[in-house]
Amino acid sequence: MTDNLFQNFALNETITLQNRILMAPLTRCMADDELVPTQAMADYYARRAEAGLIISEAVIIRADGQGYPNTPGLFTPAQIDGWRVVTDAVHQGGGKIFAQLWHTGRVAHPHFFEKSGSTQVLAPSAIGVEGSVPRMRELSYQVPKAVSHDEIAQLVADYAQAAANAIDAGFDGVEIHGANGYLIDQFLHHDSNRRTDEYGQTVENMARFPLAVVDAISQRIGNDRTALRVSPGAYFNMAGDKRDRGVFDYLLAELELRNLAFLHIGIFDDAMEFDYLDGSASSYVRSVYSKTLVGVGSYSAETGSAAIAENKFDLLAIGRPFIANPDYVARVREGDELVSYSDEMLTSLV
């Protein structure tokens, strides 16, 4: 039974969702060469408007945040106008949509932003990742520059401006991408944060920049329209460290006080367990965070519904099945068979 997925859910006094099924952020690399959303993207999102909430693919907040080809931005007038076409299409279909705000940090590559005048990759510390850029294997990752205090302040301001741009573009709110080994997450893990100043070493220091971004965005657009995605279990472009648990214990206690729209687990498969979390990422977060929580990671409608019934989380985010099934919500509601996802579907917007 999946009846609980089709209940209305109030995120707060401002936003009520028509069901508990969220479309997870799914990077598709389908913006044009100026990182402007296309009409095909508007059509793609509109077909999925029956989701309780769509979380957009990750959207870069400024040029040097780009780490993959043709990922959309939200920092030029043309990009804002392009996203307005998308949000209008979703709203006309009765849906709601949040923009996921993104800076890839040490996973960025100058190939994408040299024309902006910048050639430096930025991160908490000058520690790179091995490997090459997906879809562009000829590009190897570079050792980043450790951001200065002035650069950190500018990043906070740019996140807040991107949030304001998102509201201008018609989004209902934003989800800050603080997960999956990207910039904000890099500050929260000892593997990538080796700083010895007020942004490193202690749990309070390591959480300082992420919380500054959350607070700046909340002040700019309202905490009721601000959400955050986190990955307490290091698993993607990141090595785990038992000390990370203390950082997230502190971070989540601080977030508990901020009344965000929701907190979203960043994990590809929630069956993964982490020794220093004493289990899965979602079970750990639920044990220390009592506000609205979004679960994700290889759940079906049935297993996700059961997890909600067991109070493991409040909302269910669905990823790849939404690529294969634009009418995912209707199929689940009617008990119809789902189309199986295949990697070939990544090459086109359907």
Short mmCIF file of C-alpha atoms in Angstrom, two decimals:
data_model
loop_
_atom_site.label_atom_id
_atom_site.label_comp_id
_atom_site.label_asym_id
_atom_site.label_seq_id
_atom_site.Cartn_x
_atom_site.Cartn_y
_atom_site.Cartn_z
CA MET A 1 0.00 0.00 0.00
CA THR A 2 1.23 3.49 -0.87
CA ASP A 3 -1.72 5.60 0.27
CA ASN A 4 0.40 7.75 2.57
CA LEU A 5 2.37 9.00 -0.45
CA PHE A 6 -0.73 10.76 -1.73
CA GLN A 7 -1.44 12.83 1.34
CA ASN A 8 -0.97 16.59 1.27
CA PHE A 9 2.06 17.69 3.28
CA ALA A 10 2.61 21.17 4.70
CA LEU A 11 6.28 22.13 4.64
CA ASN A 12 5.30 25.25 6.57
CA GLU A 13 2.65 27.98 6.53
CA THR A 14 3.84 29.08 3.09
CA ILE A 15 4.14 25.86 1.10
CA THR A 16 1.89 22.80 1.01
CA LEU A 17 2.70 19.87 -1.27
CA GLN A 18 -0.02 17.93 -3.10
CA ASN A 19 1.68 14.62 -2.26
CA ARG A 20 4.79 13.27 -0.54
CA ILE A 21 6.62 12.23 -3.72
CA LEU A 22 9.48 14.52 -4.68
CA MET A 23 11.39 14.42 -7.93
CA ALA A 24 15.04 14.21 -6.89
CA PRO A 25 17.65 16.48 -8.51
CA LEU A 26 18.96 14.77 -11.63
CA THR A 27 21.89 16.24 -13.56
CA ARG A 28 21.06 15.99 -17.28
CA CYS A 29 23.64 18.35 -18.93
CA MET A 30 21.03 19.72 -21.34
CA ALA A 31 21.48 23.50 -21.04
CA ASP A 32 22.80 25.41 -24.06
CA ASP A 33 26.39 26.57 -24.42
CA GLU A 34 25.64 29.70 -22.35
CA LEU A 35 24.18 27.46 -19.60
CA VAL A 36 20.68 28.75 -20.35
CA PRO A 37 17.79 26.30 -19.87
CA THR A 38 16.19 25.23 -23.13
CA GLN A 39 12.59 24.70 -24.20
CA ALA A 40 13.24 20.96 -24.10
CA MET A 41 14.07 21.32 -20.41
CA ALA A 42 10.84 23.24 -19.79
CA ASP A 43 8.90 20.45 -21.48
CA TYR A 44 10.79 17.83 -19.47
CA TYR A 45 9.97 19.39 -16.11
CA ALA A 46 6.38 20.20 -17.06
CA ARG A 47 5.71 16.53 -17.77
CA ARG A 48 6.65 15.76 -14.17
CA ALA A 49 4.62 18.52 -12.52
CA GLU A 50 2.40 16.03 -10.67
CA ALA A 51 5.24 15.44 -8.20
CA GLY A 52 4.57 17.01 -4.82
CA LEU A 53 7.75 19.00 -5.41
CA ILE A 54 10.35 18.99 -8.17
CA ILE A 55 13.91 19.67 -7.08
CA SER A 56 15.69 20.91 -10.16
CA GLU A 57 18.91 19.52 -11.49
CA ALA A 58 21.85 21.19 -9.75
CA VAL A 59 22.23 24.81 -10.89
CA ILE A 60 25.61 26.53 -10.64
CA ILE A 61 25.67 29.79 -8.70
CA ARG A 62 28.55 31.34 -10.65
CA ALA A 63 30.88 30.51 -13.52
CA ASP A 64 33.70 28.88 -11.54
CA GLY A 65 31.27 26.43 -9.94
CA GLN A 66 30.97 24.37 -13.11
CA GLY A 67 32.34 20.84 -13.20
CA TYR A 68 30.27 19.16 -15.92
CA PRO A 69 29.32 20.16 -19.47
CA ASN A 70 26.11 22.09 -20.18
CA THR A 71 24.92 22.30 -16.60
CA PRO A 72 22.55 25.26 -16.23
CA GLY A 73 23.42 28.42 -14.35
CA LEU A 74 21.46 30.99 -12.40
CA PHE A 75 23.79 33.98 -12.50
CA THR A 76 23.05 35.81 -15.78
CA PRO A 77 19.86 37.54 -16.95
CA ALA A 78 19.51 35.07 -19.83
CA GLN A 79 19.75 32.12 -17.45
CA ILE A 80 17.13 33.63 -15.14
CA ASP A 81 14.83 34.21 -18.11
CA GLY A 82 15.38 30.63 -19.28
CA TRP A 83 14.47 29.22 -15.90
CA ARG A 84 11.34 31.39 -15.82
CA VAL A 85 10.07 29.47 -18.85
CA VAL A 86 10.66 26.24 -16.92
CA THR A 87 8.97 27.36 -13.71
CA ASP A 88 6.01 28.79 -15.61
CA ALA A 89 5.53 25.43 -17.34
CA VAL A 90 5.66 23.55 -14.02
CA HIS A 91 3.22 25.94 -12.35
CA GLN A 92 0.81 25.72 -15.28
CA GLY A 93 0.79 21.98 -14.65
CA GLY A 94 -0.11 22.53 -11.00
CA GLY A 95 3.35 21.71 -9.66
CA LYS A 96 5.96 23.29 -7.41
CA ILE A 97 9.68 23.48 -8.04
CA PHE A 98 12.79 24.34 -5.99
CA ALA A 99 16.15 25.22 -7.54
CA GLN A 100 19.11 23.22 -6.26
CA LEU A 101 21.98 25.70 -5.83
CA TRP A 102 25.41 24.28 -6.61
CA HIS A 103 29.10 25.00 -6.60
CA THR A 104 31.24 21.95 -7.32
CA GLY A 105 34.34 23.21 -5.50
CA ARG A 106 37.37 20.99 -6.15
CA VAL A 107 35.40 18.99 -8.71
CA ALA A 108 35.19 22.06 -10.98
CA HIS A 109 37.42 22.42 -14.05
CA PRO A 110 38.79 25.61 -15.67
CA HIS A 111 37.90 24.26 -19.10
CA PHE A 112 34.34 25.37 -18.43
CA PHE A 113 34.97 28.86 -17.12
CA GLU A 114 38.23 30.15 -18.59
CA LYS A 115 36.30 32.65 -20.70
CA SER A 116 34.98 34.23 -17.50
CA GLY A 117 38.54 35.27 -16.66
CA SER A 118 39.07 32.73 -13.88
CA THR A 119 41.39 29.74 -14.10
CA GLN A 120 41.45 28.67 -10.46
CA VAL A 121 39.58 25.77 -8.91
CA LEU A 122 38.46 26.66 -5.38
CA ALA A 123 38.06 24.39 -2.35
CA PRO A 124 38.51 24.49 1.43
CA SER A 125 42.06 23.11 1.10
CA ALA A 126 44.57 22.50 -1.68
CA ILE A 127 43.71 18.81 -1.90
CA GLY A 128 42.53 17.45 -5.22
CA VAL A 129 40.54 14.42 -6.26
CA GLU A 130 41.82 11.78 -8.62
CA GLY A 131 40.28 11.02 -11.97
CA SER A 132 38.72 12.97 -14.79
CA VAL A 133 35.54 14.87 -15.59
CA PRO A 134 32.55 12.65 -16.43
CA ARG A 135 31.53 12.89 -20.10
CA MET A 136 34.88 14.60 -20.78
CA ARG A 137 37.49 12.04 -19.78
CA GLU A 138 40.28 14.03 -21.44
CA LEU A 139 40.01 16.58 -18.61
CA SER A 140 41.86 15.54 -15.43
CA TYR A 141 40.98 17.11 -12.10
CA GLN A 142 43.35 19.78 -10.82
CA VAL A 143 44.70 20.58 -7.38
CA PRO A 144 42.46 23.40 -6.10
CA LYS A 145 43.39 26.65 -4.39
CA ALA A 146 42.38 26.96 -0.73
CA VAL A 147 39.83 29.77 -0.60
CA SER A 148 40.78 32.95 1.23
CA HIS A 149 38.56 34.69 3.77
CA ASP A 150 37.57 37.28 1.17
CA GLU A 151 36.69 34.52 -1.31
CA ILE A 152 34.58 32.77 1.32
CA ALA A 153 32.67 35.98 1.99
CA GLN A 154 32.09 36.42 -1.74
CA LEU A 155 30.87 32.84 -2.09
CA VAL A 156 28.33 33.40 0.69
CA ALA A 157 27.12 36.54 -1.08
CA ASP A 158 26.93 34.71 -4.41
CA TYR A 159 24.87 31.88 -2.93
CA ALA A 160 22.43 34.44 -1.52
CA GLN A 161 22.25 36.26 -4.86
CA ALA A 162 21.60 32.98 -6.68
CA ALA A 163 18.73 32.29 -4.26
CA ALA A 164 17.28 35.72 -5.00
CA ASN A 165 17.71 35.01 -8.72
CA ALA A 166 15.83 31.73 -8.24
CA ILE A 167 12.84 33.52 -6.73
CA ASP A 168 13.01 36.09 -9.55
CA ALA A 169 12.97 33.15 -12.00
CA GLY A 170 9.75 31.85 -10.43
CA PHE A 171 11.06 29.02 -8.27
CA ASP A 172 9.05 28.29 -5.12
CA GLY A 173 12.23 27.99 -3.09
CA VAL A 174 15.76 26.62 -3.16
CA GLU A 175 17.60 23.55 -1.96
CA ILE A 176 21.23 24.30 -1.14
CA HIS A 177 23.41 21.50 -2.49
CA GLY A 178 25.49 20.71 0.59
CA ALA A 179 26.07 17.05 -0.29
CA ASN A 180 27.77 14.55 -2.57
CA GLY A 181 31.34 15.81 -2.28
CA TYR A 182 30.78 19.30 -3.68
CA LEU A 183 31.91 22.63 -2.21
CA ILE A 184 29.77 22.90 0.93
CA ASP A 185 30.22 19.21 1.70
CA GLN A 186 33.98 19.62 1.26
CA PHE A 187 34.04 21.93 4.29
CA LEU A 188 32.24 19.31 6.40
CA HIS A 189 34.62 16.37 5.95
CA HIS A 190 38.16 15.96 7.26
CA ASP A 191 39.28 14.35 4.00
CA SER A 192 38.83 17.62 2.12
CA ASN A 193 39.07 20.23 4.88
CA ARG A 194 42.57 20.50 6.35
CA ARG A 195 42.35 24.17 7.27
CA THR A 196 43.87 25.47 10.48
CA ASP A 197 41.95 28.77 10.63
CA GLU A 198 38.39 29.49 11.76
CA TYR A 199 37.01 27.30 8.94
CA GLY A 200 38.80 24.09 9.94
CA GLN A 201 39.87 21.64 12.65
CA THR A 202 36.96 22.01 15.11
CA VAL A 203 33.36 21.03 14.47
CA GLU A 204 32.20 24.63 14.89
CA ASN A 205 34.78 25.87 12.42
CA MET A 206 34.11 23.21 9.80
CA ALA A 207 30.39 24.00 9.87
CA ARG A 208 30.94 27.78 9.78
CA PHE A 209 30.81 28.27 6.00
CA PRO A 210 27.83 25.92 5.38
CA LEU A 211 25.84 27.63 8.13
CA ALA A 212 26.80 31.07 6.79
CA VAL A 213 25.37 30.07 3.41
CA VAL A 214 22.17 28.74 4.99
CA ASP A 215 21.75 31.91 7.04
CA ALA A 216 22.47 34.29 4.16
CA ILE A 217 19.94 32.56 1.92
CA SER A 218 17.34 32.35 4.67
CA GLN A 219 17.72 36.06 5.33
CA ARG A 220 17.43 36.83 1.61
CA ILE A 221 14.41 34.70 0.65
CA GLY A 222 13.05 33.33 3.96
CA ASN A 223 13.83 30.15 5.85
CA ASP A 224 10.45 28.78 4.72
CA ARG A 225 11.77 28.71 1.15
CA THR A 226 15.22 27.40 2.05
CA ALA A 227 16.17 23.71 2.18
CA LEU A 228 19.49 21.86 2.38
CA ARG A 229 20.87 18.57 1.13
CA VAL A 230 23.58 16.87 3.21
CA SER A 231 25.77 13.76 3.01
CA PRO A 232 26.93 12.85 6.52
CA GLY A 233 28.27 9.59 5.12
CA ALA A 234 31.23 10.34 2.83
CA TYR A 235 30.92 8.17 -0.26
CA PHE A 236 31.31 10.22 -3.48
CA ASN A 237 34.52 12.11 -4.33
CA MET A 238 35.28 11.87 -0.62
CA ALA A 239 36.89 9.51 1.88
CA GLY A 240 35.21 8.98 5.23
CA ASP A 241 36.75 9.84 8.59
CA LYS A 242 35.38 8.86 12.00
CA ARG A 243 35.76 12.49 13.11
CA ASP A 244 33.13 13.53 10.56
CA ARG A 245 30.38 12.29 12.91
CA GLY A 246 31.13 15.10 15.34
CA VAL A 247 30.92 17.71 12.59
CA PHE A 248 27.46 16.55 11.57
CA ASP A 249 26.28 16.19 15.16
CA TYR A 250 27.03 19.89 15.55
CA LEU A 251 25.72 20.94 12.12
CA LEU A 252 22.40 19.13 12.49
CA ALA A 253 21.82 20.57 15.96
CA GLU A 254 22.33 24.04 14.51
CA LEU A 255 20.01 23.31 11.58
CA GLU A 256 17.34 22.10 14.01
CA LEU A 257 17.13 25.69 15.27
CA ARG A 258 16.67 27.22 11.82
CA ASN A 259 13.25 25.86 10.76
CA LEU A 260 14.20 25.14 7.17
CA ALA A 261 11.66 23.93 4.64
CA PHE A 262 13.29 20.49 4.77
CA LEU A 263 16.54 18.59 5.05
CA HIS A 264 17.35 16.13 2.25
CA ILE A 265 19.70 13.14 2.54
CA GLY A 266 22.32 13.03 -0.21
CA ILE A 267 22.95 9.35 -0.93
CA PHE A 268 22.73 7.12 -4.01
CA ASP A 269 21.66 4.05 -2.05
CA ASP A 270 20.30 4.41 1.48
CA ALA A 271 21.11 0.77 2.17
CA MET A 272 24.76 1.84 2.51
CA GLU A 273 25.97 1.83 6.11
CA PHE A 274 28.77 3.85 7.67
CA ASP A 275 30.64 2.71 10.76
CA TYR A 276 30.97 6.18 12.23
CA LEU A 277 27.22 6.82 11.76
CA ASP A 278 26.26 3.46 13.29
CA GLY A 279 24.14 2.66 10.26
CA SER A 280 22.65 4.41 7.25
CA ALA A 281 22.83 8.13 6.55
CA SER A 282 19.06 8.59 6.87
CA SER A 283 18.75 6.65 10.13
CA TYR A 284 21.56 8.72 11.62
CA VAL A 285 20.01 12.04 10.56
CA ARG A 286 16.58 11.02 11.83
CA SER A 287 18.08 10.15 15.21
CA VAL A 288 19.42 13.67 15.74
CA TYR A 289 17.15 15.87 13.59
CA SER A 290 13.41 16.08 14.23
CA LYS A 291 12.22 18.45 11.49
CA THR A 292 11.01 17.58 7.98
CA LEU A 293 13.33 15.02 6.39
CA VAL A 294 13.48 13.79 2.79
CA GLY A 295 14.67 10.24 2.18
CA VAL A 296 16.22 9.09 -1.09
CA GLY A 297 18.42 6.33 -2.43
CA SER A 298 17.09 3.31 -4.35
CA TYR A 299 13.66 3.36 -2.70
CA SER A 300 10.62 2.16 -4.59
CA ALA A 301 7.21 3.67 -3.95
CA GLU A 302 6.42 0.68 -1.77
CA THR A 303 9.59 0.68 0.32
CA GLY A 304 9.51 4.47 0.58
CA SER A 305 5.89 4.40 1.73
CA ALA A 306 6.78 1.83 4.37
CA ALA A 307 9.71 3.95 5.56
CA ILE A 308 7.41 6.97 5.93
CA ALA A 309 4.91 4.85 7.86
CA GLU A 310 7.76 3.82 10.17
CA ASN A 311 8.72 7.49 10.66
CA LYS A 312 12.14 7.03 9.06
CA PHE A 313 11.54 10.21 7.05
CA ASP A 314 8.62 12.39 5.96
CA LEU A 315 8.96 12.76 2.19
CA LEU A 316 10.26 10.43 -0.51
CA ALA A 317 12.53 11.65 -3.33
CA ILE A 318 12.58 9.53 -6.48
CA GLY A 319 15.38 9.81 -9.03
CA ARG A 320 15.99 7.56 -12.03
CA PRO A 321 12.44 6.14 -12.14
CA PHE A 322 11.27 9.71 -12.81
CA ILE A 323 13.54 9.82 -15.86
CA ALA A 324 11.98 6.66 -17.24
CA ASN A 325 8.43 7.56 -16.16
CA PRO A 326 7.39 11.19 -16.60
CA ASP A 327 3.99 10.09 -15.26
CA TYR A 328 5.56 8.34 -12.25
CA VAL A 329 3.04 9.71 -9.75
CA ALA A 330 0.05 8.64 -11.80
CA ARG A 331 1.50 5.17 -12.42
CA VAL A 332 2.08 4.60 -8.70
CA ARG A 333 -1.35 5.94 -7.78
CA GLU A 334 -3.07 3.68 -10.32
CA GLY A 335 -0.86 0.67 -9.63
CA ASP A 336 0.44 0.60 -13.20
CA GLU A 337 3.74 -1.04 -14.12
CA LEU A 338 6.75 1.25 -14.31
CA VAL A 339 9.06 1.55 -17.31
CA SER A 340 12.52 0.32 -16.32
CA TYR A 341 15.31 2.89 -16.31
CA SER A 342 18.30 2.41 -18.64
CA ASP A 343 21.44 4.50 -19.05
CA GLU A 344 20.51 5.20 -22.67
CA MET A 345 17.79 7.48 -21.32
CA LEU A 346 20.44 9.93 -20.11
CA THR A 347 21.15 11.05 -23.68
CA SER A 348 17.77 12.67 -24.25
CA LEU A 349 15.10 14.58 -22.37
CA VAL A 350 11.83 12.64 -22.36
#
